[in-house]
XYZ file of C-alpha atoms in Angstrom:
502
model
C -4.775 -13.399 -4.309
C -6.356 -10.427 -6.139
C -6.513 -10.056 -9.921
C -3.714 -11.786 -11.754
C -1.106 -9.600 -13.423
C -1.343 -11.408 -16.724
C -5.098 -10.871 -16.930
C -4.830 -7.206 -16.056
C -1.963 -6.506 -18.442
C -3.957 -8.059 -21.263
C -6.869 -5.657 -20.677
C -7.653 -3.201 -23.525
C -5.870 0.136 -23.262
C -9.015 2.149 -22.496
C -10.674 -0.415 -20.233
C -11.411 0.373 -16.619
C -9.134 -2.496 -15.622
C -6.215 -0.999 -17.512
C -6.820 2.496 -16.136
C -7.058 1.179 -12.568
C -3.745 -0.608 -13.022
C -2.107 2.556 -14.303
C -3.585 4.480 -11.375
C -2.235 1.898 -8.913
C 1.143 2.377 -10.574
C 1.228 5.965 -9.304
C 0.298 5.326 -5.654
C 2.497 4.917 -2.576
C 0.386 4.226 0.523
C 1.534 3.564 4.051
C -0.153 1.079 6.347
C -0.735 0.492 10.045
C 1.017 -2.166 12.070
C 4.233 -4.145 12.044
C 3.177 -6.861 9.582
C 2.221 -6.517 5.931
C -1.589 -6.396 5.677
C -3.393 -8.546 3.135
C -4.821 -5.509 1.336
C -1.299 -4.311 0.488
C -0.444 -7.675 -1.039
C -3.682 -7.603 -3.049
C -2.858 -4.070 -4.182
C 0.584 -5.189 -5.336
C -1.025 -7.923 -7.424
C -3.209 -5.262 -9.029
C -0.338 -2.959 -9.964
C 0.567 -0.976 -6.834
C 3.748 0.997 -7.499
C 5.210 1.442 -4.050
C 4.741 1.386 -0.323
C 6.176 3.748 2.279
C 7.301 2.589 5.717
C 6.979 4.797 8.809
C 8.246 4.680 12.366
C 5.056 2.981 13.541
C 5.889 0.042 11.255
C 9.072 -0.660 13.241
C 9.092 -2.769 16.422
C 12.569 -4.327 16.286
C 15.440 -4.852 13.840
C 14.448 -8.465 13.209
C 10.799 -7.519 12.653
C 11.798 -4.750 10.216
C 14.013 -7.085 8.246
C 11.234 -9.683 8.063
C 8.711 -7.033 7.019
C 10.910 -5.857 4.149
C 11.704 -9.432 3.126
C 7.990 -10.244 3.015
C 7.260 -7.253 0.792
C 10.165 -8.112 -1.506
C 9.181 -11.781 -1.729
C 5.692 -10.823 -2.866
C 6.706 -8.007 -5.205
C 10.408 -8.137 -6.079
C 10.515 -5.205 -8.486
C 8.488 -2.460 -6.862
C 9.558 0.421 -4.652
C 9.849 0.318 -0.877
C 10.332 3.832 0.453
C 11.201 5.340 3.815
C 11.924 8.769 5.317
C 15.505 8.245 6.487
C 17.102 11.673 6.464
C 19.596 10.839 9.186
C 19.683 13.141 12.177
C 16.363 13.982 13.796
C 14.189 12.400 11.084
C 14.689 8.653 11.146
C 12.477 5.628 10.609
C 14.959 2.756 10.786
C 16.178 4.052 14.144
C 12.810 5.246 15.385
C 13.209 3.332 18.643
C 16.645 4.676 19.613
C 17.521 7.716 17.484
C 19.792 7.875 14.454
C 23.560 7.403 14.748
C 23.950 9.909 11.890
C 24.478 13.604 12.718
C 21.928 15.093 10.343
C 22.020 17.839 7.752
C 22.527 20.917 9.915
C 25.624 19.427 11.570
C 26.973 18.328 8.181
C 26.339 21.770 6.756
C 28.194 23.448 9.611
C 31.183 21.164 9.106
C 30.943 21.945 5.376
C 32.893 18.927 4.172
C 31.090 17.441 1.166
C 33.059 14.203 1.478
C 31.679 13.690 4.994
C 28.188 14.467 3.745
C 28.478 11.940 0.924
C 29.861 9.343 3.346
C 26.996 9.871 5.788
C 24.495 9.437 2.957
C 26.318 6.342 1.695
C 26.195 4.787 5.173
C 22.431 5.358 5.229
C 22.137 4.005 1.690
C 24.007 0.803 2.507
C 21.762 0.204 5.494
C 18.622 0.767 3.427
C 19.854 -1.404 0.575
C 20.597 -4.251 2.995
C 16.900 -4.199 3.915
C 15.667 -4.118 0.321
C 14.562 -0.468 0.583
C 15.286 1.286 -2.707
C 13.764 4.781 -2.323
C 14.755 7.212 0.424
C 12.688 10.365 0.881
C 15.805 12.465 1.451
C 17.756 14.747 1.382
C 16.030 17.877 2.618
C 17.166 20.558 0.142
C 15.388 23.485 1.805
C 17.320 26.639 2.627
C 16.309 27.306 6.237
C 16.164 31.088 5.995
C 13.553 31.398 8.774
C 14.907 30.611 12.235
C 11.393 30.015 13.589
C 10.542 27.479 10.874
C 8.520 24.820 12.758
C 9.069 21.925 10.369
C 12.465 22.292 8.631
C 15.129 23.653 11.010
C 17.970 21.172 11.519
C 16.684 19.044 8.655
C 18.286 21.694 6.405
C 21.997 21.934 5.620
C 21.834 25.628 6.454
C 20.628 29.110 5.631
C 23.064 29.826 2.777
C 21.865 28.671 -0.686
C 25.213 27.671 -2.185
C 26.138 25.654 0.904
C 22.801 23.838 0.815
C 23.240 23.208 -2.911
C 26.670 21.594 -2.684
C 25.673 19.379 0.241
C 22.406 18.387 -1.448
C 24.394 17.225 -4.473
C 26.918 15.373 -2.285
C 24.161 13.653 -0.293
C 22.448 12.532 -3.502
C 25.689 11.121 -4.891
C 26.469 9.239 -1.679
C 23.008 7.720 -1.430
C 22.513 6.806 -5.083
C 25.986 5.313 -5.410
C 24.730 2.860 -2.761
C 21.911 1.780 -5.069
C 19.076 3.708 -3.384
C 17.069 6.433 -5.111
C 17.120 9.887 -3.541
C 14.275 12.364 -3.170
C 15.214 16.032 -2.745
C 12.547 18.001 -0.908
C 10.412 20.128 -0.519
C 10.142 21.773 -3.957
C 10.118 24.704 -4.592
C 11.363 25.360 -1.038
C 9.828 25.132 2.449
C 12.649 26.857 4.327
C 11.163 30.345 4.674
C 7.808 29.269 6.132
C 6.630 29.909 9.672
C 3.859 27.303 9.645
C 3.803 23.533 9.176
C 2.069 22.064 6.111
C 1.161 18.990 8.173
C -1.360 21.236 9.957
C -2.179 24.095 7.561
C -1.305 25.599 4.191
C 1.804 27.813 4.503
C 2.258 30.804 2.210
C 5.580 32.047 0.821
C 5.491 35.740 -0.068
C 9.076 36.134 -1.356
C 9.394 37.715 -4.794
C 10.603 35.834 -7.857
C 14.151 37.217 -7.623
C 14.493 36.031 -4.027
C 13.175 32.578 -4.900
C 15.654 32.328 -7.763
C 18.593 33.372 -5.604
C 17.611 31.340 -2.542
C 15.020 28.541 -2.752
C 15.796 27.279 -6.261
C 19.591 27.095 -5.972
C 19.691 23.628 -4.309
C 17.127 22.261 -6.760
C 19.243 23.387 -9.699
C 22.087 21.456 -8.068
C 19.796 18.429 -7.781
C 19.086 18.544 -11.531
C 22.792 18.837 -12.289
C 23.481 15.866 -9.996
C 20.771 13.885 -11.838
C 18.904 13.059 -8.649
C 16.235 10.421 -9.135
C 13.182 12.126 -7.622
C 11.909 15.421 -6.235
C 9.239 15.819 -3.563
C 6.669 18.595 -3.872
C 5.593 20.804 -0.980
C 2.077 21.748 0.054
C 2.767 25.483 0.131
C 1.398 28.489 -1.737
C 4.149 30.478 -3.439
C 2.656 33.794 -4.502
C 5.338 34.671 -7.054
C 4.910 31.335 -8.862
C 1.234 30.448 -8.498
C -0.865 32.384 -5.967
C -3.886 30.086 -6.372
C -2.572 26.515 -6.270
C -0.217 24.887 -3.738
C 2.942 23.614 -5.419
C 1.746 20.005 -5.348
C -1.262 21.003 -7.462
C 0.367 23.628 -9.679
C 1.210 22.803 -13.296
C 3.036 26.156 -13.459
C 5.394 24.957 -10.757
C 5.717 21.258 -11.574
C 5.612 21.416 -15.363
C 6.565 24.983 -16.185
C 9.287 25.533 -13.590
C 10.557 22.085 -12.570
C 10.288 20.212 -15.871
C 10.693 22.946 -18.498
C 12.820 25.647 -16.879
C 15.005 23.585 -14.539
C 15.093 20.558 -16.854
C 14.249 17.894 -14.279
C 13.473 14.586 -15.985
C 13.094 12.276 -12.996
C 10.076 11.272 -10.928
C 8.015 13.979 -9.216
C 6.771 12.631 -5.899
C 4.233 14.361 -3.662
C 4.578 14.962 0.030
C 1.953 12.984 1.962
C -1.517 13.806 0.663
C -3.114 13.246 4.062
C -1.424 16.431 5.314
C -3.750 19.355 5.975
C -1.876 21.545 3.498
C -2.872 19.120 0.739
C -6.288 17.702 1.537
C -8.007 19.541 4.378
C -10.501 21.085 1.937
C -10.845 18.333 -0.672
C -9.977 14.988 0.892
C -7.152 12.702 -0.222
C -8.792 11.143 -3.336
C -9.427 14.515 -4.990
C -5.959 15.706 -3.939
C -4.509 12.702 -5.762
C -6.325 13.617 -8.961
C -5.207 17.247 -8.733
C -1.581 16.232 -8.163
C -1.559 14.005 -11.246
C -3.190 16.755 -13.307
C -0.449 19.157 -12.231
C 2.360 16.785 -13.225
C 3.161 14.644 -10.188
C 4.051 11.018 -10.905
C 4.154 9.155 -7.578
C 1.612 10.010 -4.895
C 2.488 9.546 -1.241
C -0.956 8.793 0.176
C -0.096 8.883 3.888
C 1.044 6.867 6.873
C -2.247 5.194 7.816
C -3.857 4.804 4.434
C -5.980 1.709 4.979
C -7.830 -0.301 2.318
C -10.870 1.977 2.197
C -8.930 5.172 1.518
C -6.693 3.365 -0.964
C -9.712 2.120 -2.917
C -11.337 5.554 -2.818
C -8.178 7.127 -4.197
C -7.853 4.508 -6.916
C -11.490 4.993 -7.880
C -11.172 8.792 -7.954
C -8.252 8.653 -10.384
C -10.014 6.116 -12.596
C -13.183 8.198 -12.628
C -11.248 11.374 -13.448
C -9.856 9.683 -16.553
C -13.318 8.463 -17.563
C -14.693 11.997 -17.152
C -11.874 13.585 -19.130
C -10.562 15.618 -16.159
C -7.306 13.660 -16.229
C -5.887 12.521 -19.541
C -4.982 8.901 -20.024
C -1.680 10.070 -21.501
C -0.763 11.982 -18.323
C -1.636 8.976 -16.146
C 0.309 6.589 -18.383
C 3.322 8.933 -18.358
C 3.289 9.068 -14.556
C 3.044 5.278 -14.215
C 5.826 4.768 -16.773
C 8.154 7.157 -14.938
C 7.577 5.282 -11.679
C 8.170 1.931 -13.351
C 11.391 3.319 -14.808
C 12.528 4.361 -11.332
C 11.999 0.807 -10.053
C 14.050 -0.542 -12.948
C 16.840 1.997 -12.359
C 17.126 1.084 -8.656
C 16.523 -2.670 -8.345
C 16.435 -3.917 -4.777
C 17.927 -6.944 -3.074
C 15.727 -10.012 -3.037
C 14.123 -11.537 0.031
C 16.897 -14.106 0.483
C 19.600 -11.436 0.484
C 17.598 -9.354 2.952
C 17.296 -12.246 5.397
C 21.054 -12.804 5.266
C 21.992 -9.144 5.609
C 22.987 -7.423 8.824
C 22.126 -3.751 8.343
C 24.771 -1.327 9.538
C 23.803 0.749 12.521
C 20.695 -1.205 13.554
C 21.266 -2.528 17.030
C 19.705 -5.743 18.247
C 20.560 -4.842 21.816
C 17.625 -4.018 24.084
C 17.432 -0.821 26.088
C 19.222 2.503 25.772
C 22.506 2.448 23.823
C 25.607 3.121 25.907
C 27.241 6.499 25.581
C 30.335 4.953 24.018
C 28.396 2.435 21.923
C 30.339 0.900 19.071
C 27.183 1.282 17.012
C 27.379 5.075 17.192
C 27.971 7.249 14.137
C 29.833 5.296 11.504
C 30.811 8.500 9.692
C 31.960 11.008 12.320
C 33.476 10.575 15.746
C 32.115 12.622 18.623
C 34.971 15.092 18.489
C 34.252 15.953 14.875
C 30.542 16.348 15.569
C 31.331 18.751 18.409
C 33.150 20.978 15.914
C 29.693 21.886 14.609
C 28.445 23.023 18.031
C 28.194 26.661 19.044
C 29.682 27.051 22.517
C 29.485 30.451 24.196
C 32.068 31.936 26.533
C 29.643 31.347 29.413
C 29.455 27.673 28.457
C 33.251 27.417 28.272
C 33.455 28.811 31.791
C 30.763 26.363 32.961
C 32.652 23.435 31.404
C 35.826 24.483 33.241
C 34.146 24.514 36.668
C 34.929 21.652 39.058
C 31.414 20.943 40.441
C 29.678 17.642 39.642
C 27.462 17.750 36.549
C 23.683 17.368 36.435
C 21.780 17.242 33.128
C 18.094 18.155 33.126
C 16.199 17.570 29.886
C 12.966 19.529 29.469
C 10.253 17.713 27.529
C 9.793 19.282 24.121
C 7.345 18.237 21.440
C 8.511 17.528 17.898
C 6.908 18.171 14.546
C 5.132 15.349 12.737
C 8.106 14.697 10.443
C 10.326 13.892 13.429
C 7.700 12.000 15.424
C 8.340 10.396 18.808
C 12.014 9.504 18.411
C 14.247 9.489 21.525
C 16.381 12.626 21.491
C 18.970 14.562 23.427
C 20.973 13.312 26.427
C 18.006 11.225 27.607
C 18.528 9.051 24.509
C 22.246 8.662 25.132
C 22.907 8.354 28.853
C 21.359 7.467 32.211
C 22.888 10.603 33.721
C 19.809 12.764 33.037
C 17.870 13.711 36.189
C 14.643 15.535 36.940
C 14.704 19.132 38.148
C 13.893 18.023 41.697
C 16.739 15.481 41.676
C 19.590 17.930 41.054
C 22.144 17.462 43.880
C 23.216 20.382 46.012
C 26.351 22.002 44.652
C 25.978 20.586 41.128
C 26.413 22.620 37.977
C 23.444 22.073 35.679
C 22.951 21.856 31.918
C 19.281 22.363 31.060
C 18.554 20.853 27.647
C 15.676 21.508 25.237
C 14.975 22.193 21.595
C 13.088 24.923 19.781
C 13.997 27.400 22.519
C 11.815 30.383 21.758
C 11.009 32.936 24.450
C 7.994 30.968 25.701
C 9.743 27.612 26.031
C 9.303 25.986 29.489
C 13.058 25.441 29.675
C 13.554 29.046 30.698
C 11.382 28.621 33.783
C 13.413 25.582 34.866
C 16.615 27.487 34.101
C 15.568 30.439 36.285
C 14.490 28.247 39.201
C 17.767 26.313 39.243
C 19.820 29.488 39.022
C 17.795 31.003 41.879
C 18.731 27.949 43.946
C 22.394 28.837 43.495
C 23.413 26.416 40.750
C 25.693 27.358 37.870
C 23.336 26.789 34.926
C 23.660 26.760 31.129
C 20.959 26.314 28.494
C 21.520 23.819 25.678
C 19.604 24.022 22.384
C 19.359 20.693 20.538
C 17.754 22.316 17.517
C 18.125 25.309 15.268
C 19.269 28.381 17.246
C 16.653 30.969 18.157
C 18.764 32.978 20.553
C 19.642 32.723 24.247
C 21.218 29.262 24.463
C 24.766 28.750 25.723
C 25.390 25.637 23.616
C 23.712 24.893 20.284
C 24.129 21.384 18.838
C 22.153 21.783 15.572
C 20.520 18.419 16.084
C 19.189 15.948 18.622
C 19.979 12.573 17.044
C 21.623 9.796 19.025
C 24.985 10.492 17.401
C 24.810 14.213 18.196
C 23.475 13.573 21.699
C 26.326 11.199 22.494
C 28.778 13.887 21.415
C 26.964 16.429 23.601
C 27.034 14.135 26.632
C 30.745 13.639 26.190
C 31.196 17.405 26.271
C 28.962 18.017 29.278
C 30.181 15.073 31.337
C 33.837 15.671 30.621
C 34.473 12.392 28.803
C 35.751 14.174 25.718
């Protein structure tokens, strides 16, 4: 199937065959569907470095295990990556929600041992599937409350807190045998737009960046984290012309030379508008390599045509002298070194493993599921909640409880994962189903002034109900309870509080 490895490796150093193999050694595509497509297997035979799994690749625990085992059987020594941050961003638990609390809850508890344990639990689960690269932790300092893409993915708004938990998360994950990827360098936390849809701009001056955005990434270097992910943002004080992913000033000058990072530089997905809306993915790949990136995340639905176009663009750039062969070879060698540093379990071990936290049970998990958070019990998670005096009074009232969850969209990073009380209990009702005399918790996330939750809240209060508003995201003001996350583990803890089973 495809070109044999021995024939390709024997190709002369400057041959097109050799250059294409080096180029393939820098690419990490995704793919559509729940089975490994033939074109991915052919690409592996021709030198493909890695593949990234997404939520749409997951249909069941057994299917996921078989998918990973199939990839490992065909290519035992390459990288299988996934975005498993814990909390709201999960791929392994895309169908139910993550049992882990997520970064914002961990940051509020501010216990680095708990953070490392949460990361280790995730790492053990990934390793049992043969996944050896996790695109986490998020090391952004969420200094902008209205940030549409970071929010509860961050450990917090205070740089030193984010730094110590970033380092702890990296240690916990990598001690489990899975490579980490701190993101989104040089810092996406102060943006008010989402790089999935446009190119955000950071206008903070150099002193602010040094004191805020760069602090967690210095901690990453000190912790010897394996990889860093670039962000598709313009940072005026560092390079006003090129987004970070395409900036040699940022990737080489700042990250490599000033901060001393010697690991693999990995791009955020190149199919995002902030990276390729103007140029297309193939040219974005060339620009990222030129700037100093080593491993290129192509995107979730790459497909054979786009993969070939990207491979051809890199090969042509070397032939034209736009991209040096030395730079390409360095990138491919760094990626190969990462694979060697984090070897994965073989296909046989994967088939025998029972990943922690992945439930084979159909349907919604029970509120008191034994497969809930392996790191924190519900009581400890609730210590991270903000509960107002009005909410305390509501909790003390004797009326029966009704929970109304208002539909709220999520950013692309989170996707369509079950969230909030609706993911954790059957006790959620529609607005029109609230019984007379019930006290009501109205639940949403991203509760800005225009959120539809407030209309539901006002109507229920006008009907005479005692009503509180619950924010399952980063606080933006006005909510009576703030949970700092909407994962299954956090939502179970919230339901215990609201329903009085705590």
